């Protein structure tokens, strides 16, 4: 891998590039799935290749190679140089990068048990045990559980002298129980919806999920939802569990603080942002209870690494400080436009894609309350668990979320289970109504594995630390 990167950088210098970087990526993914008592899928996928970026004539060029080969990497550099020269004719101003001292080093995900060393038989055993527990609930007609493991070796080298090696390991798992009747379909998931929850960790993360221990519970909840009353409608107090709070942060704070969206670079596909630069440092985004950070150093987060895909060290950037909008996620190019340093959030979906500004771990910092305290001090409201649907405009301002499970609260107590709950709002008004966030004991790191951006689309794994939190006077109703 080293030789490939060095040959690529040498070729870029010969071809006249003022800057070049090379990423060599080798990735292995294992997936195991059990559905309705049978092994539905076992897959092991290997992928490797080289991605090179160059600046020639003040413009970017990028090319990839679907193998790790020095001569092929040199060819890729020549293609990237031709693309840059073509693009240079259209640029109004040359690319300028924020300064960065070249770094050397190595980073590895902290892993207690290598998930690829655990036998396939053990992985299937865990899923079959969860499936059998869900099957004990008669009205559950579809049972699905899965595990996924990722190991990625990355080598980054730049013409400025950076030489960085990283090994990232992810372990994920989850299950869904779907109950049906003649006129209703209800699904409950654990630990999170949309297939699985994932962390930068080893097999120990799967053991902590305790899938078989929670399987009969979620199956029973799915069955109970079939006959539950519809969610009440009106403006009321809303309490979100940690998983839904994580997605709320992702959609309404993570995306609008991506600086490429703010500058319009993603307008045609991913959208823009309502958090424009003139609001930085003065705009009241949320209440005093709301502090949100982009932290690539958070233990176990899917956005945790040693350096981003421009060689910028992992950093912690405060995006919202006690309600005040204070920061963006940036690249070296976008940071230079504001005479700032990059926040280290450039990430690429493999070797074949350009790095983009992506979320790392966007965390809602813990507060001083607790879920039970929030419920006990609520006169009338709902407590919602686990996302089922979402919709948010391209500026990330107006939103609507649906959840799998809801509880109506009256006079400080959960009084009844309610089905098909949803809530809606406008981002700053919503976060300004937050009056409580649970403390460190209930704060968890959650993984989102389907964050899409870019064209061709790139799917990124990102993390969100969150805890249950409460909002006042929110519009709530049944789907």
Tab-separated table of C-alpha atoms in Angstrom:
chain	number	residue	atom	x	y	z
A	1	UNK	CA	0.000	0.000	0.000
A	2	UNK	CA	2.842	2.418	0.822
A	3	UNK	CA	4.489	1.888	-2.556
A	4	UNK	CA	1.212	2.496	-4.379
A	5	UNK	CA	0.675	5.808	-2.586
A	6	UNK	CA	4.253	6.974	-3.131
A	7	UNK	CA	4.122	6.150	-6.852
A	8	UNK	CA	0.821	8.033	-7.164
A	9	UNK	CA	2.192	11.151	-5.444
A	10	UNK	CA	5.371	11.059	-7.566
A	11	UNK	CA	3.282	10.882	-10.722
A	12	UNK	CA	1.157	13.813	-9.542
A	13	UNK	CA	4.280	15.935	-9.003
A	14	UNK	CA	5.601	15.071	-12.477
A	15	UNK	CA	2.213	15.955	-14.002
A	16	UNK	CA	2.297	19.421	-12.432
A	17	UNK	CA	-0.129	19.060	-9.525
A	18	UNK	CA	0.254	21.759	-6.871
A	19	UNK	CA	-1.350	19.391	-4.370
A	20	UNK	CA	-2.195	15.664	-4.365
A	21	UNK	CA	-3.436	13.066	-1.932
A	22	UNK	CA	-3.920	9.319	-2.243
A	23	UNK	CA	-6.173	6.999	-0.251
A	24	UNK	CA	-5.671	3.228	-0.376
A	25	UNK	CA	-8.695	1.438	1.117
A	26	UNK	CA	-9.201	-2.275	1.830
A	27	UNK	CA	-12.638	-3.109	3.269
A	28	UNK	CA	-14.281	-6.352	4.452
A	29	UNK	CA	-17.976	-6.599	5.370
A	30	UNK	CA	-19.717	-9.662	6.841
A	31	UNK	CA	-23.523	-9.838	7.071
A	32	UNK	CA	-25.663	-12.517	8.740
A	33	UNK	CA	-29.480	-12.445	8.703
A	34	UNK	CA	-32.172	-14.715	10.140
A	35	UNK	CA	-35.807	-14.352	9.089
A	36	UNK	CA	-38.771	-16.287	10.462
A	37	UNK	CA	-36.638	-19.061	11.931
A	38	UNK	CA	-34.353	-19.606	8.957
A	39	UNK	CA	-30.934	-18.296	7.959
A	40	UNK	CA	-31.821	-15.859	5.177
A	41	UNK	CA	-28.384	-14.494	4.297
A	42	UNK	CA	-24.704	-15.013	5.000
A	43	UNK	CA	-22.392	-12.761	3.000
A	44	UNK	CA	-18.716	-11.849	3.097
A	45	UNK	CA	-17.698	-8.966	0.835
A	46	UNK	CA	-14.158	-7.723	0.147
A	47	UNK	CA	-13.394	-4.499	-1.665
A	48	UNK	CA	-10.156	-2.629	-2.302
A	49	UNK	CA	-8.985	0.256	-4.397
A	50	UNK	CA	-7.218	3.600	-4.665
A	51	UNK	CA	-8.621	7.131	-4.837
A	52	UNK	CA	-6.458	10.110	-5.838
A	53	UNK	CA	-7.177	13.848	-5.720
A	54	UNK	CA	-5.064	16.499	-7.379
A	55	UNK	CA	-5.145	20.275	-7.732
A	56	UNK	CA	-3.950	21.454	-11.142
A	57	UNK	CA	-4.450	24.970	-12.418
A	58	UNK	CA	-6.411	25.786	-9.253
A	59	UNK	CA	-9.068	23.080	-9.805
A	60	UNK	CA	-9.755	19.659	-8.339
A	61	UNK	CA	-9.454	16.385	-10.235
A	62	UNK	CA	-10.326	12.954	-8.859
A	63	UNK	CA	-10.004	9.395	-10.157
A	64	UNK	CA	-10.250	5.919	-8.660
A	65	UNK	CA	-8.798	2.489	-9.333
A	66	UNK	CA	-10.571	-0.763	-8.418
A	67	UNK	CA	-7.402	-2.579	-7.302
A	68	UNK	CA	-4.300	-1.817	-5.283
A	69	UNK	CA	-1.728	-1.533	-8.040
A	70	UNK	CA	1.092	1.008	-8.428
A	71	UNK	CA	1.032	1.259	-12.216
A	72	UNK	CA	-2.761	1.544	-12.195
A	73	UNK	CA	-2.532	4.271	-9.559
A	74	UNK	CA	-0.235	6.268	-11.834
A	75	UNK	CA	-2.828	5.966	-14.605
A	76	UNK	CA	-5.506	7.162	-12.188
A	77	UNK	CA	-3.396	10.223	-11.356
A	78	UNK	CA	-3.095	11.091	-15.043
A	79	UNK	CA	-6.891	10.850	-15.404
A	80	UNK	CA	-7.372	13.058	-12.355
A	81	UNK	CA	-4.950	15.629	-13.807
A	82	UNK	CA	-6.869	15.742	-17.105
A	83	UNK	CA	-10.134	16.265	-15.196
A	84	UNK	CA	-8.579	19.069	-13.130
A	85	UNK	CA	-7.242	20.835	-16.219
A	86	UNK	CA	-10.679	20.673	-17.818
A	87	UNK	CA	-12.313	22.003	-14.672
A	88	UNK	CA	-9.801	24.826	-14.306
A	89	UNK	CA	-11.279	26.534	-17.363
A	90	UNK	CA	-14.604	26.920	-15.569
A	91	UNK	CA	-13.528	27.931	-12.055
A	92	UNK	CA	-14.014	31.558	-11.063
A	93	UNK	CA	-11.323	31.332	-8.358
A	94	UNK	CA	-8.562	28.833	-7.611
A	95	UNK	CA	-8.947	26.280	-4.802
A	96	UNK	CA	-7.320	27.457	-1.591
A	97	UNK	CA	-6.741	25.047	1.303
A	98	UNK	CA	-6.618	25.945	4.987
A	99	UNK	CA	-3.117	25.288	6.352
A	100	UNK	CA	-2.457	21.877	7.895
A	101	UNK	CA	0.793	20.564	9.405
A	102	UNK	CA	1.563	17.175	7.783
A	103	UNK	CA	0.980	14.350	10.246
A	104	UNK	CA	2.253	10.798	10.479
A	105	UNK	CA	0.815	8.072	12.667
A	106	UNK	CA	-1.451	5.083	13.125
A	107	UNK	CA	-4.944	4.684	14.603
A	108	UNK	CA	-6.926	1.537	15.425
A	109	UNK	CA	-10.448	1.128	16.787
A	110	UNK	CA	-10.346	-0.159	20.379
A	111	UNK	CA	-11.705	-3.707	20.204
A	112	UNK	CA	-12.011	-6.210	23.047
A	113	UNK	CA	-13.066	-9.165	20.856
A	114	UNK	CA	-12.352	-9.187	17.111
A	115	UNK	CA	-15.789	-9.804	15.530
A	116	UNK	CA	-14.193	-11.577	12.558
A	117	UNK	CA	-12.632	-14.093	14.983
A	118	UNK	CA	-16.067	-15.084	16.348
A	119	UNK	CA	-17.410	-18.165	14.589
A	120	UNK	CA	-20.274	-17.966	12.124
A	121	UNK	CA	-22.028	-20.657	14.192
A	122	UNK	CA	-22.025	-18.379	17.259
A	123	UNK	CA	-23.431	-15.455	15.262
A	124	UNK	CA	-26.252	-17.594	13.848
A	125	UNK	CA	-26.914	-19.016	17.323
A	126	UNK	CA	-27.530	-15.506	18.721
A	127	UNK	CA	-29.940	-14.603	15.917
A	128	UNK	CA	-31.846	-17.901	16.093
A	129	UNK	CA	-32.271	-17.468	19.863
A	130	UNK	CA	-33.722	-13.990	19.313
A	131	UNK	CA	-35.985	-15.289	16.563
A	132	UNK	CA	-37.295	-18.098	18.774
A	133	UNK	CA	-38.134	-15.637	21.559
A	134	UNK	CA	-40.054	-13.366	19.163
A	135	UNK	CA	-41.921	-16.422	17.834
A	136	UNK	CA	-43.467	-17.005	21.275
A	137	UNK	CA	-45.853	-14.085	20.615
A	138	UNK	CA	-48.622	-15.467	18.320
A	139	UNK	CA	-49.612	-12.259	16.488
A	140	UNK	CA	-46.059	-11.557	15.359
A	141	UNK	CA	-45.964	-12.751	11.761
A	142	UNK	CA	-42.609	-11.410	10.525
A	143	UNK	CA	-39.387	-11.754	12.519
A	144	UNK	CA	-36.112	-10.368	11.168
A	145	UNK	CA	-32.726	-10.080	12.868
A	146	UNK	CA	-29.246	-9.406	11.553
A	147	UNK	CA	-25.602	-8.731	12.351
A	148	UNK	CA	-23.019	-6.793	10.362
A	149	UNK	CA	-19.279	-6.401	10.856
A	150	UNK	CA	-16.920	-4.043	9.029
A	151	UNK	CA	-13.132	-3.871	8.970
A	152	UNK	CA	-11.512	-1.127	6.919
A	153	UNK	CA	-7.798	-0.441	6.451
A	154	UNK	CA	-7.042	3.056	5.181
A	155	UNK	CA	-3.720	4.557	4.112
A	156	UNK	CA	-3.651	8.305	3.464
A	157	UNK	CA	-0.658	10.089	1.951
A	158	UNK	CA	-0.397	13.647	0.685
A	159	UNK	CA	2.084	15.717	-1.272
A	160	UNK	CA	2.434	17.872	1.864
A	161	UNK	CA	4.036	14.939	3.697
A	162	UNK	CA	1.160	13.293	5.591
A	163	UNK	CA	1.441	9.504	6.017
A	164	UNK	CA	-1.448	8.014	8.047
A	165	UNK	CA	-2.668	4.457	8.585
A	166	UNK	CA	-6.006	3.598	10.196
A	167	UNK	CA	-7.917	0.388	10.935
A	168	UNK	CA	-11.593	0.944	11.702
A	169	UNK	CA	-13.738	-1.927	13.055
A	170	UNK	CA	-17.543	-1.756	13.362
A	171	UNK	CA	-20.010	-4.205	14.892
A	172	UNK	CA	-23.765	-3.879	14.435
A	173	UNK	CA	-26.936	-5.803	15.110
A	174	UNK	CA	-30.672	-5.486	15.509
A	175	UNK	CA	-34.066	-7.099	15.155
A	176	UNK	CA	-37.624	-6.230	14.132
A	177	UNK	CA	-40.857	-7.899	15.249
A	178	UNK	CA	-43.878	-7.158	13.049
A	179	UNK	CA	-47.392	-7.964	14.257
A	180	UNK	CA	-50.390	-7.948	11.926
A	181	UNK	CA	-54.179	-8.000	12.094
A	182	UNK	CA	-56.843	-7.585	9.423
A	183	UNK	CA	-56.529	-3.803	9.471
A	184	UNK	CA	-53.241	-2.962	11.218
A	185	UNK	CA	-49.472	-3.548	10.928
A	186	UNK	CA	-47.137	-2.659	13.796
A	187	UNK	CA	-43.368	-3.101	14.139
A	188	UNK	CA	-41.121	-2.800	17.176
A	189	UNK	CA	-37.333	-2.864	16.972
A	190	UNK	CA	-34.336	-3.315	19.244
A	191	UNK	CA	-31.967	-1.587	19.873
A	192	UNK	CA	-33.002	0.762	17.052
A	193	UNK	CA	-35.074	0.744	13.886
A	194	UNK	CA	-34.029	0.497	10.228
A	195	UNK	CA	-32.204	-2.787	10.609
A	196	UNK	CA	-29.568	-2.338	13.231
A	197	UNK	CA	-27.579	-0.286	15.718
A	198	UNK	CA	-23.849	-0.132	15.043
A	199	UNK	CA	-20.720	1.038	16.889
A	200	UNK	CA	-16.983	1.255	16.348
A	201	UNK	CA	-16.318	-1.716	18.615
A	202	UNK	CA	-15.845	-5.468	18.610
A	203	UNK	CA	-18.096	-8.455	19.324
A	204	UNK	CA	-18.597	-7.111	22.857
A	205	UNK	CA	-21.045	-4.559	21.388
A	206	UNK	CA	-23.254	-7.406	20.151
A	207	UNK	CA	-23.175	-9.098	23.560
A	208	UNK	CA	-24.244	-5.799	25.184
A	209	UNK	CA	-27.266	-5.557	22.863
A	210	UNK	CA	-28.598	-8.799	24.413
A	211	UNK	CA	-30.846	-9.469	21.430
A	212	UNK	CA	-32.411	-12.715	22.783
A	213	UNK	CA	-33.188	-11.034	26.134
A	214	UNK	CA	-35.212	-8.236	24.487
A	215	UNK	CA	-36.847	-10.259	21.713
A	216	UNK	CA	-40.048	-11.369	23.455
A	217	UNK	CA	-40.532	-7.883	24.926
A	218	UNK	CA	-40.513	-6.085	21.569
A	219	UNK	CA	-42.705	-8.816	20.048
A	220	UNK	CA	-45.238	-8.296	22.824
A	221	UNK	CA	-45.155	-4.519	22.309
A	222	UNK	CA	-45.771	-4.911	18.571
A	223	UNK	CA	-48.785	-7.133	19.295
A	224	UNK	CA	-50.141	-4.726	21.930
A	225	UNK	CA	-49.918	-1.816	19.476
A	226	UNK	CA	-52.408	-3.554	17.159
A	227	UNK	CA	-55.250	-2.712	19.534
A	228	UNK	CA	-53.825	0.383	21.236
A	229	UNK	CA	-55.684	3.705	21.040
A	230	UNK	CA	-54.508	6.238	18.447
A	231	UNK	CA	-52.059	8.875	19.652
A	232	UNK	CA	-53.880	11.928	21.076
A	233	UNK	CA	-53.818	15.085	18.939
A	234	UNK	CA	-53.006	18.654	19.937
A	235	UNK	CA	-50.201	20.772	21.350
A	236	UNK	CA	-48.640	19.120	24.368
A	237	UNK	CA	-45.414	18.161	26.102
A	238	UNK	CA	-43.230	15.719	24.170
A	239	UNK	CA	-40.563	13.421	25.619
A	240	UNK	CA	-38.258	11.556	23.204
A	241	UNK	CA	-36.231	8.446	23.963
A	242	UNK	CA	-32.500	8.476	23.149
A	243	UNK	CA	-32.836	6.822	19.732
A	244	UNK	CA	-35.373	9.361	18.449
A	245	UNK	CA	-33.422	12.243	20.001
A	246	UNK	CA	-30.376	10.993	18.065
A	247	UNK	CA	-32.239	11.123	14.740
A	248	UNK	CA	-33.697	14.541	15.589
A	249	UNK	CA	-30.130	15.826	16.132
A	250	UNK	CA	-28.982	14.173	12.882
A	251	UNK	CA	-31.622	15.762	10.692
A	252	UNK	CA	-32.147	19.169	12.298
A	253	UNK	CA	-28.635	20.033	13.516
A	254	UNK	CA	-26.165	17.687	11.784
A	255	UNK	CA	-27.152	18.386	8.195
A	256	UNK	CA	-27.732	22.164	8.463
A	257	UNK	CA	-24.263	22.687	10.003
A	258	UNK	CA	-22.472	21.034	7.054
A	259	UNK	CA	-20.688	24.014	5.494
A	260	UNK	CA	-20.854	22.712	1.910
A	261	UNK	CA	-24.668	22.725	2.156
A	262	UNK	CA	-24.560	26.259	3.562
A	263	UNK	CA	-22.433	27.404	0.595
A	264	UNK	CA	-24.825	25.798	-1.905
A	265	UNK	CA	-22.491	23.043	-3.094
A	266	UNK	CA	-25.083	20.339	-2.321
A	267	UNK	CA	-28.184	22.317	-3.285
A	268	UNK	CA	-29.071	20.192	-6.326
A	269	UNK	CA	-29.291	16.913	-4.424
A	270	UNK	CA	-28.891	16.958	-0.623
A	271	UNK	CA	-30.235	20.487	-0.134
A	272	UNK	CA	-29.080	23.653	1.602
A	273	UNK	CA	-29.354	25.040	5.154
A	274	UNK	CA	-31.161	27.700	7.133
A	275	UNK	CA	-28.038	28.293	9.291
A	276	UNK	CA	-26.345	30.952	7.143
A	277	UNK	CA	-22.947	32.481	8.093
A	278	UNK	CA	-24.435	35.813	9.224
A	279	UNK	CA	-26.205	33.894	12.036
A	280	UNK	CA	-22.979	32.417	13.438
A	281	UNK	CA	-22.402	33.480	17.020
A	282	UNK	CA	-25.676	35.369	17.467
A	283	UNK	CA	-28.583	33.093	16.463
A	284	UNK	CA	-30.627	31.500	19.244
A	285	UNK	CA	-30.891	27.920	17.893
A	286	UNK	CA	-32.175	26.272	21.088
A	287	UNK	CA	-32.712	26.704	24.807
A	288	UNK	CA	-29.977	26.882	27.445
A	289	UNK	CA	-30.428	23.103	27.871
A	290	UNK	CA	-29.180	22.427	24.323
A	291	UNK	CA	-25.460	21.956	23.603
A	292	UNK	CA	-24.566	19.991	20.470
A	293	UNK	CA	-21.035	19.075	19.377
A	294	UNK	CA	-19.338	17.373	16.426
A	295	UNK	CA	-16.884	15.082	18.181
A	296	UNK	CA	-14.760	12.626	16.203
A	297	UNK	CA	-13.044	11.560	19.435
A	298	UNK	CA	-16.179	10.135	21.150
A	299	UNK	CA	-15.538	6.529	22.225
A	300	UNK	CA	-17.287	3.933	20.024
A	301	UNK	CA	-19.003	6.392	17.686
A	302	UNK	CA	-19.292	5.540	13.999
A	303	UNK	CA	-17.739	8.939	13.294
A	304	UNK	CA	-14.694	8.229	15.455
A	305	UNK	CA	-11.275	8.065	13.793
A	306	UNK	CA	-7.721	9.342	14.063
A	307	UNK	CA	-7.785	11.639	11.003
A	308	UNK	CA	-10.387	12.541	8.408
A	309	UNK	CA	-9.893	11.831	4.686
A	310	UNK	CA	-7.879	15.042	4.266
A	311	UNK	CA	-5.475	14.086	7.064
A	312	UNK	CA	-6.993	16.524	9.602
A	313	UNK	CA	-6.793	15.187	13.187
A	314	UNK	CA	-10.051	14.136	14.886
A	315	UNK	CA	-11.550	17.148	16.647
A	316	UNK	CA	-14.408	18.282	18.871
A	317	UNK	CA	-16.294	21.304	17.516
A	318	UNK	CA	-19.131	22.976	19.421
A	319	UNK	CA	-22.003	23.563	16.983
A	320	UNK	CA	-24.563	24.834	19.499
A	321	UNK	CA	-23.406	26.163	22.881
A	322	UNK	CA	-26.202	26.362	25.457
A	323	UNK	CA	-28.607	27.216	22.688
A	324	UNK	CA	-26.392	29.620	20.705
A	325	UNK	CA	-25.355	28.639	17.153
A	326	UNK	CA	-21.532	28.667	17.213
A	327	UNK	CA	-19.971	26.341	14.646
A	328	UNK	CA	-19.914	24.428	11.372
A	329	UNK	CA	-18.468	21.190	10.084
A	330	UNK	CA	-15.934	22.126	7.416
A	331	UNK	CA	-13.241	20.943	5.007
A	332	UNK	CA	-9.864	22.537	4.314
A	333	UNK	CA	-11.323	24.272	1.237
A	334	UNK	CA	-14.497	25.616	2.869
A	335	UNK	CA	-12.681	26.615	6.078
A	336	UNK	CA	-10.206	28.653	4.016
A	337	UNK	CA	-13.085	30.785	2.700
A	338	UNK	CA	-13.596	31.998	6.285
A	339	UNK	CA	-9.860	32.107	7.143
A	340	UNK	CA	-10.347	29.269	9.607
A	341	UNK	CA	-8.886	25.808	10.116
A	342	UNK	CA	-10.773	22.716	8.984
A	343	UNK	CA	-12.930	21.021	11.623
A	344	UNK	CA	-11.821	17.613	10.265
A	345	UNK	CA	-15.079	16.274	8.834
A	346	UNK	CA	-14.139	15.271	5.272
A	347	UNK	CA	-15.090	11.622	4.773
A	348	UNK	CA	-15.437	9.396	1.714
A	349	UNK	CA	-17.570	6.299	1.189
A	350	UNK	CA	-14.682	4.045	0.125
A	351	UNK	CA	-11.904	4.549	-2.396
A	352	UNK	CA	-14.170	5.322	-5.362
A	353	UNK	CA	-15.735	8.516	-4.042
A	354	UNK	CA	-14.497	12.043	-3.344
A	355	UNK	CA	-14.431	13.041	0.326
A	356	UNK	CA	-17.336	15.293	1.308
A	357	UNK	CA	-18.159	17.172	4.493
A	358	UNK	CA	-19.932	14.506	6.549
A	359	UNK	CA	-21.105	14.203	10.119
A	360	UNK	CA	-18.717	12.575	12.567
A	361	UNK	CA	-20.447	12.049	15.938
A	362	UNK	CA	-23.022	14.824	16.398
A	363	UNK	CA	-23.833	14.611	20.081
A	364	UNK	CA	-26.491	16.245	22.247
A	365	UNK	CA	-24.564	16.787	25.463
A	366	UNK	CA	-26.137	15.230	28.586
A	367	UNK	CA	-28.128	17.389	30.993
A	368	UNK	CA	-29.103	16.959	34.612
A	369	UNK	CA	-32.540	15.349	34.459
A	370	UNK	CA	-33.743	11.766	33.999
A	371	UNK	CA	-36.514	10.099	32.010
A	372	UNK	CA	-38.511	9.288	35.117
A	373	UNK	CA	-38.133	12.832	36.461
A	374	UNK	CA	-39.326	14.274	33.139
A	375	UNK	CA	-42.389	12.021	33.144
A	376	UNK	CA	-43.131	12.730	36.801
A	377	UNK	CA	-43.162	16.493	36.160
A	378	UNK	CA	-45.325	16.381	33.027
A	379	UNK	CA	-49.024	17.249	33.384
A	380	UNK	CA	-50.100	16.095	29.912
A	381	UNK	CA	-47.996	14.809	27.069
A	382	UNK	CA	-46.562	11.799	25.268
A	383	UNK	CA	-43.362	9.772	25.531
A	384	UNK	CA	-42.262	8.460	22.122
A	385	UNK	CA	-39.801	5.670	21.346
A	386	UNK	CA	-37.894	4.529	18.217
A	387	UNK	CA	-38.198	6.237	14.848
A	388	UNK	CA	-40.589	4.932	12.215
A	389	UNK	CA	-40.571	7.720	9.607
A	390	UNK	CA	-39.144	11.162	8.941
A	391	UNK	CA	-39.673	14.085	6.612
A	392	UNK	CA	-37.735	17.362	6.616
A	393	UNK	CA	-37.378	20.118	4.044
A	394	UNK	CA	-34.175	20.757	2.092
A	395	UNK	CA	-33.182	23.665	4.391
A	396	UNK	CA	-33.699	21.433	7.460
A	397	UNK	CA	-36.203	23.848	8.925
A	398	UNK	CA	-39.682	22.221	8.899
A	399	UNK	CA	-39.955	18.577	9.939
A	400	UNK	CA	-42.274	15.724	10.837
A	401	UNK	CA	-41.250	12.484	12.574
A	402	UNK	CA	-43.228	9.317	13.287
A	403	UNK	CA	-42.331	6.849	16.041
A	404	UNK	CA	-43.038	3.170	16.635
A	405	UNK	CA	-44.292	3.399	20.197
A	406	UNK	CA	-45.990	6.007	22.360
A	407	UNK	CA	-47.232	6.444	25.907
A	408	UNK	CA	-49.719	9.117	26.936
A	409	UNK	CA	-48.712	10.870	30.165
A	410	UNK	CA	-51.195	12.455	32.574
A	411	UNK	CA	-50.369	13.966	35.950
A	412	UNK	CA	-46.874	12.488	35.995
A	413	UNK	CA	-47.754	8.920	35.025
A	414	UNK	CA	-47.844	6.804	31.866
A	415	UNK	CA	-51.582	6.095	31.535
A	416	UNK	CA	-51.955	4.247	28.219
A	417	UNK	CA	-50.058	2.866	25.209
A	418	UNK	CA	-50.821	4.768	21.976
A	419	UNK	CA	-50.144	3.818	18.353
A	420	UNK	CA	-48.926	5.636	15.237
A	421	UNK	CA	-47.655	8.774	17.005
A	422	UNK	CA	-46.043	11.615	15.103
A	423	UNK	CA	-44.914	15.129	15.897
A	424	UNK	CA	-43.953	18.139	13.786
A	425	UNK	CA	-42.337	21.539	14.150
A	426	UNK	CA	-39.808	24.099	13.008
A	427	UNK	CA	-36.217	23.459	14.017
A	428	UNK	CA	-35.308	26.567	16.109
A	429	UNK	CA	-38.728	26.820	17.789
A	430	UNK	CA	-38.544	23.117	18.619
A	431	UNK	CA	-35.075	23.193	20.175
A	432	UNK	CA	-35.899	26.442	22.028
A	433	UNK	CA	-38.750	24.542	23.709
A	434	UNK	CA	-36.360	21.894	25.131
A	435	UNK	CA	-36.421	22.257	28.909
A	436	UNK	CA	-34.729	19.024	30.046
A	437	UNK	CA	-32.112	16.509	28.901
A	438	UNK	CA	-31.329	13.347	30.843
A	439	UNK	CA	-27.935	12.975	32.478
A	440	UNK	CA	-24.835	10.892	31.735
A	441	UNK	CA	-26.353	7.679	33.163
A	442	UNK	CA	-28.937	7.609	30.344
A	443	UNK	CA	-26.702	9.052	27.598
A	444	UNK	CA	-25.773	6.525	24.884
A	445	UNK	CA	-23.869	6.532	21.630
A	446	UNK	CA	-26.137	5.548	18.721
A	447	UNK	CA	-25.124	4.605	15.192
A	448	UNK	CA	-26.791	5.694	11.949
A	449	UNK	CA	-25.685	3.576	8.968
A	450	UNK	CA	-27.762	5.057	6.150
A	451	UNK	CA	-26.826	8.752	5.939
A	452	UNK	CA	-26.946	9.656	2.238
A	453	UNK	CA	-25.313	12.621	0.529
A	454	UNK	CA	-23.583	13.514	-2.727
A	455	UNK	CA	-24.170	12.519	-6.303
A	456	UNK	CA	-23.344	9.724	-7.025
A	457	UNK	CA	-24.770	9.100	-3.576
A	458	UNK	CA	-22.426	8.195	-0.739
A	459	UNK	CA	-23.759	6.289	2.281
A	460	UNK	CA	-21.908	7.186	5.472
A	461	UNK	CA	-21.905	5.680	8.961
A	462	UNK	CA	-22.237	8.405	11.596
A	463	UNK	CA	-22.652	8.513	15.377
A	464	UNK	CA	-24.965	10.428	17.705
A	465	UNK	CA	-24.658	10.586	21.467
A	466	UNK	CA	-28.054	11.368	22.982
A	467	UNK	CA	-30.277	10.868	26.018
A	468	UNK	CA	-34.039	11.231	26.586
A	469	UNK	CA	-35.101	14.877	26.368
A	470	UNK	CA	-38.293	16.917	26.834
A	471	UNK	CA	-39.940	19.629	24.728
A	472	UNK	CA	-42.909	21.852	25.633
A	473	UNK	CA	-45.902	22.849	23.498
A	474	UNK	CA	-45.226	20.601	20.489
A	475	UNK	CA	-47.752	19.674	17.791
A	476	UNK	CA	-48.543	15.933	18.223
A	477	UNK	CA	-51.062	13.628	16.583
A	478	UNK	CA	-51.761	10.227	15.039
A	479	UNK	CA	-50.346	9.281	11.640
